[in-house]
mmCIF file of C-alpha atoms and ligand atoms in Angstrom:
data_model
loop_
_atom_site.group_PDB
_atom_site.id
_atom_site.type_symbol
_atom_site.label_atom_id
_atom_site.label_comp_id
_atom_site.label_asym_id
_atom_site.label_seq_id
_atom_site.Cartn_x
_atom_site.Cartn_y
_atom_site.Cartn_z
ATOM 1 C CA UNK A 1 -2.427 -30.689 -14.249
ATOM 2 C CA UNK A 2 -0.958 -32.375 -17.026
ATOM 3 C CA UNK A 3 -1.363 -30.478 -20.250
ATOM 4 C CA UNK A 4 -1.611 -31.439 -23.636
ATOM 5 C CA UNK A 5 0.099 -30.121 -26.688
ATOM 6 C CA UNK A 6 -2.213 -28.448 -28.200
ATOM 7 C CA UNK A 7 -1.270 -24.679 -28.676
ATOM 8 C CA UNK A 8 -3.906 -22.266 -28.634
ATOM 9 C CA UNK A 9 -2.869 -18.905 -30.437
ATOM 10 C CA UNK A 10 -4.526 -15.817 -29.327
ATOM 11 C CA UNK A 11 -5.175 -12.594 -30.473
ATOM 12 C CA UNK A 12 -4.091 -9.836 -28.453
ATOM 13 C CA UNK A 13 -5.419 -7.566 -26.364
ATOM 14 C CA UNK A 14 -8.706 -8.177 -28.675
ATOM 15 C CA UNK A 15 -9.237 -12.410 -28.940
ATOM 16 C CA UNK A 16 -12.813 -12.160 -28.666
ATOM 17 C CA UNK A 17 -15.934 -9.828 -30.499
ATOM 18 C CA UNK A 18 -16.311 -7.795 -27.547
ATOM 19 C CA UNK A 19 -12.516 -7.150 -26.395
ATOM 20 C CA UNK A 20 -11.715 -6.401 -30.155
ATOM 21 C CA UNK A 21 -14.722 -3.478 -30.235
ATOM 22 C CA UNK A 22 -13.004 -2.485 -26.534
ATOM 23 C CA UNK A 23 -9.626 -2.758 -28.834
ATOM 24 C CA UNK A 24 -10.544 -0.672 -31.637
ATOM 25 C CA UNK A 25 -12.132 1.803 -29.228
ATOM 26 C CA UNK A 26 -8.568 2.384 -27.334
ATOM 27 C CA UNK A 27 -6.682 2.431 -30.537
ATOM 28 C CA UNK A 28 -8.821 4.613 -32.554
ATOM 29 C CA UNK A 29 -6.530 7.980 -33.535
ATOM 30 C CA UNK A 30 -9.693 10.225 -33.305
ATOM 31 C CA UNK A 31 -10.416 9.461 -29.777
ATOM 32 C CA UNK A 32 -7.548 11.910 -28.987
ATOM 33 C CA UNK A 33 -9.804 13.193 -25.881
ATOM 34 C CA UNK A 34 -9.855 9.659 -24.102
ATOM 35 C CA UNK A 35 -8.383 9.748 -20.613
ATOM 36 C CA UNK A 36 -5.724 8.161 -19.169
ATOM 37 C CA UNK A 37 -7.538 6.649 -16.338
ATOM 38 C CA UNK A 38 -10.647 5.341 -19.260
ATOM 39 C CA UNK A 39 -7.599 3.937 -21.823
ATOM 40 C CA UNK A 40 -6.233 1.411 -18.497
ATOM 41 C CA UNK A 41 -9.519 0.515 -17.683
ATOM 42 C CA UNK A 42 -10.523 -0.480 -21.393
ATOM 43 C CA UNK A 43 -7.601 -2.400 -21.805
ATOM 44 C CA UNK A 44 -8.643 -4.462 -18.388
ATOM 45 C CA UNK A 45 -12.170 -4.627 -19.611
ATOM 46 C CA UNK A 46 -10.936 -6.087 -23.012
ATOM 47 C CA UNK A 47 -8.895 -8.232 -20.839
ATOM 48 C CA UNK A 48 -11.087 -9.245 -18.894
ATOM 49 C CA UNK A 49 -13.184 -10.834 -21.418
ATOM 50 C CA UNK A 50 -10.292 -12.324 -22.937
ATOM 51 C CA UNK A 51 -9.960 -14.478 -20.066
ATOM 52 C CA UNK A 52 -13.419 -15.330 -19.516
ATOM 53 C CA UNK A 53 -14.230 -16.127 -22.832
ATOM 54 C CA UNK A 54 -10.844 -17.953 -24.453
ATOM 55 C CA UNK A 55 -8.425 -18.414 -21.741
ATOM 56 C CA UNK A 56 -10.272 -19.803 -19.121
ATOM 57 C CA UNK A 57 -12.430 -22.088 -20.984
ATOM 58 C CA UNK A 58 -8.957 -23.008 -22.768
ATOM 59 C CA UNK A 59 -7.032 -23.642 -19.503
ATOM 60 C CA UNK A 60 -9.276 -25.702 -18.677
ATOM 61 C CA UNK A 61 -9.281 -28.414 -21.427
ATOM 62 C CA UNK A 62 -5.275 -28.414 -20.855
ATOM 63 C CA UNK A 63 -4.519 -25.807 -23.452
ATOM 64 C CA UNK A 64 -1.263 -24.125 -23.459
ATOM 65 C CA UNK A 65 -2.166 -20.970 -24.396
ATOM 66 C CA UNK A 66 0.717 -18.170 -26.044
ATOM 67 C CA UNK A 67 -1.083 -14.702 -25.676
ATOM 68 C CA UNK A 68 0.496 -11.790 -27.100
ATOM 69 C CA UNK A 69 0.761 -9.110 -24.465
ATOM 70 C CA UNK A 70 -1.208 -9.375 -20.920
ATOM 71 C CA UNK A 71 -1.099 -7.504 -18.040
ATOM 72 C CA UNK A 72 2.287 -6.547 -17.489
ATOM 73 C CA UNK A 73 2.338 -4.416 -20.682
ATOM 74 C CA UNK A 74 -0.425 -2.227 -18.743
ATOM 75 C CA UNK A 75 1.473 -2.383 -15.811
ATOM 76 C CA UNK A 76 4.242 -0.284 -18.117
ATOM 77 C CA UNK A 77 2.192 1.293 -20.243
ATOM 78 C CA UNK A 78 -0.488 2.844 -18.342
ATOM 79 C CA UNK A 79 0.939 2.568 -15.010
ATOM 80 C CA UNK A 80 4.362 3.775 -16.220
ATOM 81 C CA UNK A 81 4.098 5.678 -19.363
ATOM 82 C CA UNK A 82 0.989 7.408 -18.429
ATOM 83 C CA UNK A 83 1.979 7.632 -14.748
ATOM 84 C CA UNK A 84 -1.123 6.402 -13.388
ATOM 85 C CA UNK A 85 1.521 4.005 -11.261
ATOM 86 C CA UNK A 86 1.909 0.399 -11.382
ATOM 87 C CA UNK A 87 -0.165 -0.301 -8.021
ATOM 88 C CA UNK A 88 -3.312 1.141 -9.510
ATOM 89 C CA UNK A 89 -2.962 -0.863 -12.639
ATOM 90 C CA UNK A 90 -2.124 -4.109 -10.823
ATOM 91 C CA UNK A 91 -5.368 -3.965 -9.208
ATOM 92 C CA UNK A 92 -7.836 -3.020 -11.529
ATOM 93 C CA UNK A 93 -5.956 -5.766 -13.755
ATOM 94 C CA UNK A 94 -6.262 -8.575 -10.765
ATOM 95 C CA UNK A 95 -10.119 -7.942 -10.702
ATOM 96 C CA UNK A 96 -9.756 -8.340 -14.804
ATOM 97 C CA UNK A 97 -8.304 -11.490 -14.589
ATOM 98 C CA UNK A 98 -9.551 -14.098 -12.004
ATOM 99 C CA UNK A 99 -6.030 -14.860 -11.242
ATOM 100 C CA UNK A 100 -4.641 -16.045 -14.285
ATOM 101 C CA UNK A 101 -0.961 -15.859 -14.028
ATOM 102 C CA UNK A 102 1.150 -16.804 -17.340
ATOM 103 C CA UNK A 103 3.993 -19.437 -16.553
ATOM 104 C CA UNK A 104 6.293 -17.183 -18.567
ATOM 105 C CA UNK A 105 6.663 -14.096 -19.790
ATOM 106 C CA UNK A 106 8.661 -12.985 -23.244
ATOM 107 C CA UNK A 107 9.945 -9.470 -23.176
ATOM 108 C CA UNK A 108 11.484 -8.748 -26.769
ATOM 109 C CA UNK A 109 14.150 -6.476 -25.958
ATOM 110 C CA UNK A 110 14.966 -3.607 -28.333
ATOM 111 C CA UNK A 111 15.613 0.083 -28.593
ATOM 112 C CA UNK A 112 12.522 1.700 -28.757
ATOM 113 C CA UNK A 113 13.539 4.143 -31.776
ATOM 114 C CA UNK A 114 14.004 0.483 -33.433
ATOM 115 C CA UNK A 115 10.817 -1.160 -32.955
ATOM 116 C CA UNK A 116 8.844 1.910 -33.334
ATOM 117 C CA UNK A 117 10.546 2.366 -37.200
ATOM 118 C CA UNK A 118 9.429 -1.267 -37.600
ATOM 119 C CA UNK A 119 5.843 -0.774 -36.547
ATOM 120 C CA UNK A 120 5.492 2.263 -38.194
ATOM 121 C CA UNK A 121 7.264 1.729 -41.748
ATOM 122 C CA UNK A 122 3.877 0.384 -42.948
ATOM 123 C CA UNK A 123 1.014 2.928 -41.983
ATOM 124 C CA UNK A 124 1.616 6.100 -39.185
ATOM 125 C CA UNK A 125 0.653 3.717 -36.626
ATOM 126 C CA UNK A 126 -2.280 3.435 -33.447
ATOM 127 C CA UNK A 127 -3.043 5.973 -31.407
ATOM 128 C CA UNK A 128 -0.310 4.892 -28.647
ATOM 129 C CA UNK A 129 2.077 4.361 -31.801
ATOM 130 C CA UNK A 130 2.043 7.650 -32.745
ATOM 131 C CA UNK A 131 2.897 9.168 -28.928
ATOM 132 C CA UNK A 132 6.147 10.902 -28.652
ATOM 133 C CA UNK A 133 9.492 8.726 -28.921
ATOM 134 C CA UNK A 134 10.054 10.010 -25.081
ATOM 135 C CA UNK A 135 6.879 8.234 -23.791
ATOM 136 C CA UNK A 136 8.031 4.807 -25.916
ATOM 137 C CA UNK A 137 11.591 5.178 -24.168
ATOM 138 C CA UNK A 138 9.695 5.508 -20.449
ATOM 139 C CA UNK A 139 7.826 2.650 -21.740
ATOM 140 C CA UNK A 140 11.081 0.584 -22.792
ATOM 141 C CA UNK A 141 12.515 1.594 -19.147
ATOM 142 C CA UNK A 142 9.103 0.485 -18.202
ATOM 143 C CA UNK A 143 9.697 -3.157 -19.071
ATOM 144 C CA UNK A 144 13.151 -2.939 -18.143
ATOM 145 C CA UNK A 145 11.955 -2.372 -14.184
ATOM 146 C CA UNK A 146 9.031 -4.668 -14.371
ATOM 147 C CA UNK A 147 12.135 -7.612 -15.365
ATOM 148 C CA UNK A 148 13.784 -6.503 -12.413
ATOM 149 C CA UNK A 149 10.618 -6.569 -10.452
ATOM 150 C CA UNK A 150 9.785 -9.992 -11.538
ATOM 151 C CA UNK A 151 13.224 -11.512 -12.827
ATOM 152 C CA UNK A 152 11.543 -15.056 -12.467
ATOM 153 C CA UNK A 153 8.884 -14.535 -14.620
ATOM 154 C CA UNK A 154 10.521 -12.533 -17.362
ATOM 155 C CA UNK A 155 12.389 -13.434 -19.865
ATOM 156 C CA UNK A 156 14.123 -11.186 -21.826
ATOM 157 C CA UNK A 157 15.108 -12.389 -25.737
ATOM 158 C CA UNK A 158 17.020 -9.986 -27.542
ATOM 159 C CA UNK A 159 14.781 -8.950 -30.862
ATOM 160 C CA UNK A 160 17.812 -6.816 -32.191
ATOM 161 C CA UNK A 161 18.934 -10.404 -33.535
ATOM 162 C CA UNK A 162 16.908 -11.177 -37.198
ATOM 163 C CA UNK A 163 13.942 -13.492 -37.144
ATOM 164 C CA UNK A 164 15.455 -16.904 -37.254
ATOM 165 C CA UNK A 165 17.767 -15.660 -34.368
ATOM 166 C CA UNK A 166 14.868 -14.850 -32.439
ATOM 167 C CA UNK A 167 12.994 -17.528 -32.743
ATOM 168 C CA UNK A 168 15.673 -19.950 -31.671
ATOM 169 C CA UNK A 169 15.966 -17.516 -28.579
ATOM 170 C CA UNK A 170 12.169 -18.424 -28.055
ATOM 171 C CA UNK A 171 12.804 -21.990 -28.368
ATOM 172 C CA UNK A 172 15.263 -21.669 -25.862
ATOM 173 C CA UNK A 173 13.462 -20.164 -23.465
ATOM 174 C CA UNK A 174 10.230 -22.160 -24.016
ATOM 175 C CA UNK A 175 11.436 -25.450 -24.029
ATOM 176 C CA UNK A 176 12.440 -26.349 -20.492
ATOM 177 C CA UNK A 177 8.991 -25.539 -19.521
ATOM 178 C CA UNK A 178 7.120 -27.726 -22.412
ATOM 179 C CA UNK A 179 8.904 -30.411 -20.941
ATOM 180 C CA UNK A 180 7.515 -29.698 -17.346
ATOM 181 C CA UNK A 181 4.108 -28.997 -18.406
ATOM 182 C CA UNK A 182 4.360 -32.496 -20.044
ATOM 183 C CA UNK A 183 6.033 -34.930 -17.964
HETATM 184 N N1 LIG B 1 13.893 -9.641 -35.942
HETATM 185 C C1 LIG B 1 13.361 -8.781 -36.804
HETATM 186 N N2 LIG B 1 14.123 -8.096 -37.671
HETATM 187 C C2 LIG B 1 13.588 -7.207 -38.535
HETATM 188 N N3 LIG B 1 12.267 -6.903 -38.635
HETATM 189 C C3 LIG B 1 11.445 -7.557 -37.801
HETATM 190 C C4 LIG B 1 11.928 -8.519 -36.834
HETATM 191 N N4 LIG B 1 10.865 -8.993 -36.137
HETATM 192 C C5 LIG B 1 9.773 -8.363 -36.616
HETATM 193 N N5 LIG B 1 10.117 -7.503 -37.627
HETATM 194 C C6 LIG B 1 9.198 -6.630 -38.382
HETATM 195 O O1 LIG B 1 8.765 -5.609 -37.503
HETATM 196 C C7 LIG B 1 7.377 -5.328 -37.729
HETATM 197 C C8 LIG B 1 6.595 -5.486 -36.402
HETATM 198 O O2 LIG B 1 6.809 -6.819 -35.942
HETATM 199 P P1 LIG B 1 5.676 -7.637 -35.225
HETATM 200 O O3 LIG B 1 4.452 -7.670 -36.094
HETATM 201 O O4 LIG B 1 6.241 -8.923 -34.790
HETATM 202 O O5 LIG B 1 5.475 -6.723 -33.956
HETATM 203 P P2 LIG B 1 4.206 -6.570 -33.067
HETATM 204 O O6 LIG B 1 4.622 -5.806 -31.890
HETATM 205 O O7 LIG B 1 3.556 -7.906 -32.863
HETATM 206 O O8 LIG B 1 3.294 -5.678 -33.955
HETATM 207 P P3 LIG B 1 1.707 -5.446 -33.801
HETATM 208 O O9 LIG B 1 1.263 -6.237 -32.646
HETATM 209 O O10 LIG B 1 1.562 -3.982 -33.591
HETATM 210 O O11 LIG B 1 1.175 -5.936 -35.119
HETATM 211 C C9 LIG B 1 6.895 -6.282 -38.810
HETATM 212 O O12 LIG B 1 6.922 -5.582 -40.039
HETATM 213 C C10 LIG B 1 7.939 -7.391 -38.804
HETATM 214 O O13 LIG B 1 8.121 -7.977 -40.073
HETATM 215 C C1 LIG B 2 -2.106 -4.792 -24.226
HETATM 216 C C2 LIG B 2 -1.745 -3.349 -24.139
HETATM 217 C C3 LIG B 2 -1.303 -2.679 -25.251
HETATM 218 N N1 LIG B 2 -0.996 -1.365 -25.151
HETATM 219 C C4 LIG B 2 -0.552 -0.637 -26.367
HETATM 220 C C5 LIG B 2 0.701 -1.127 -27.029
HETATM 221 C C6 LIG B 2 0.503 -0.815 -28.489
HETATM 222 O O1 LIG B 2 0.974 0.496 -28.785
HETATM 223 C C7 LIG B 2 -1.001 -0.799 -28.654
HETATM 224 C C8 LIG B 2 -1.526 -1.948 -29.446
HETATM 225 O O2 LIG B 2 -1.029 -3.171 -28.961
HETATM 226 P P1 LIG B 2 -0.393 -4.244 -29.966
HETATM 227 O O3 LIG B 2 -0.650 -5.497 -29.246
HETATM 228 O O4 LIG B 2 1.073 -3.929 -30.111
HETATM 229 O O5 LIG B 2 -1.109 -4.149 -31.267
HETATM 230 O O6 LIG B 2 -1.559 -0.809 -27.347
HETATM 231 C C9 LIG B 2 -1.148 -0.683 -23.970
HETATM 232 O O7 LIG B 2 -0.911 0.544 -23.905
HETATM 233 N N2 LIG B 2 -1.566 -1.341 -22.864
HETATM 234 C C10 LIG B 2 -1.883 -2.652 -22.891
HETATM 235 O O8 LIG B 2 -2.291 -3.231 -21.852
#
């Protein structure tokens, strides 16, 4: 189908009343007692509703939709960094998502000491912030197999670079594919 230009921004993993409750529940630092296997399937719930509610509807009116984080940050997260494995979170995430596949995928690449101090300079950070730097670096290696997994539908832009650098890196990457989505 022939989209139009209009770009629809999106919240992430929240976007909508009901994934933003799911959001604060996962993210809240007192719910220190929440299980591994209950923190992937709130994220695929909040999900979930994401793409019934916003990103559905959206795709179909011709949207292009940019969403900040989807399911391959589970995939590394949960499945990875929590060990549940990626296969487990793959599937509960396909049922989440009706088979909405992104046409691209941004990984900003940068140590994880690095982009931790960034998140973190401001307040102590969510409850998955404030995990040990050893889970963020199985995490970074995470995302660095899931690119090697998928090298198609990765692209990696490297966020070391300062803002303006990165965004022409986005540009870059984004661009061919505007141009196929509107010809
Ligand atoms: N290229 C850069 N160089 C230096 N600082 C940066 C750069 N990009 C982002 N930052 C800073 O790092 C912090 C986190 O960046 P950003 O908000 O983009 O990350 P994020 O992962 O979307 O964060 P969150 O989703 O948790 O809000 C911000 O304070 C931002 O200003
Ligand atoms: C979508 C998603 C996110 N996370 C983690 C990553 C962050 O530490 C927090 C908050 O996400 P933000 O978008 O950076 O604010 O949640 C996760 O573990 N699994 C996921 O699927």
């Amino acid at each position: 189908m022939k989209r139009n230009t209009i770009l629809l921004q999106l919240e992430k993993p929240g976007g909508t009343r009901i994934s933003e409750k799911i959001r604060d529940i996962i993210l809240d630092n007192e719910n220190i007692e929440m299980s591994f296997v209950t923190e992937a399937l709130l994220y695929a719930a909040s999900r979930a509703q994401h793409v019934h509610e916003k990103i559905l509807p959206a795709l179909k009116e011709g949207k292009i939709i940019i969403c900040e984080r989807f399911v391959h940050s589970s995939l590394v997260y949960q499945g990875i960094g929590r060990g549940i494995g990626i296969e487990k979170i793959k599937e509960i995430n396909d049922f989440a998502i009706q088979g909405v596949k992104p046409d691209i995928t941004l990984f900003f690449n940068i140590d994880p000491e690095v982009a931790l101090k960034r998140k973190t300079s401001k307040n102590r950070g969510d409850r998955l912030e404030q995990e040990d730097i050893n889970f963020h670096k199985e995490v970074y290696k995470g995302y660095l197999k899931i690119k090697e997994m998928y090298p198609d539908e990765i692209k990696l832009i490297d966020a070391s670079k300062n803002i303006e650098e990165v965004f022409e890196q986005i540009k870059k990457a984004i661009e061919p594919l505007l141009q196929d989505l509107e010809s």
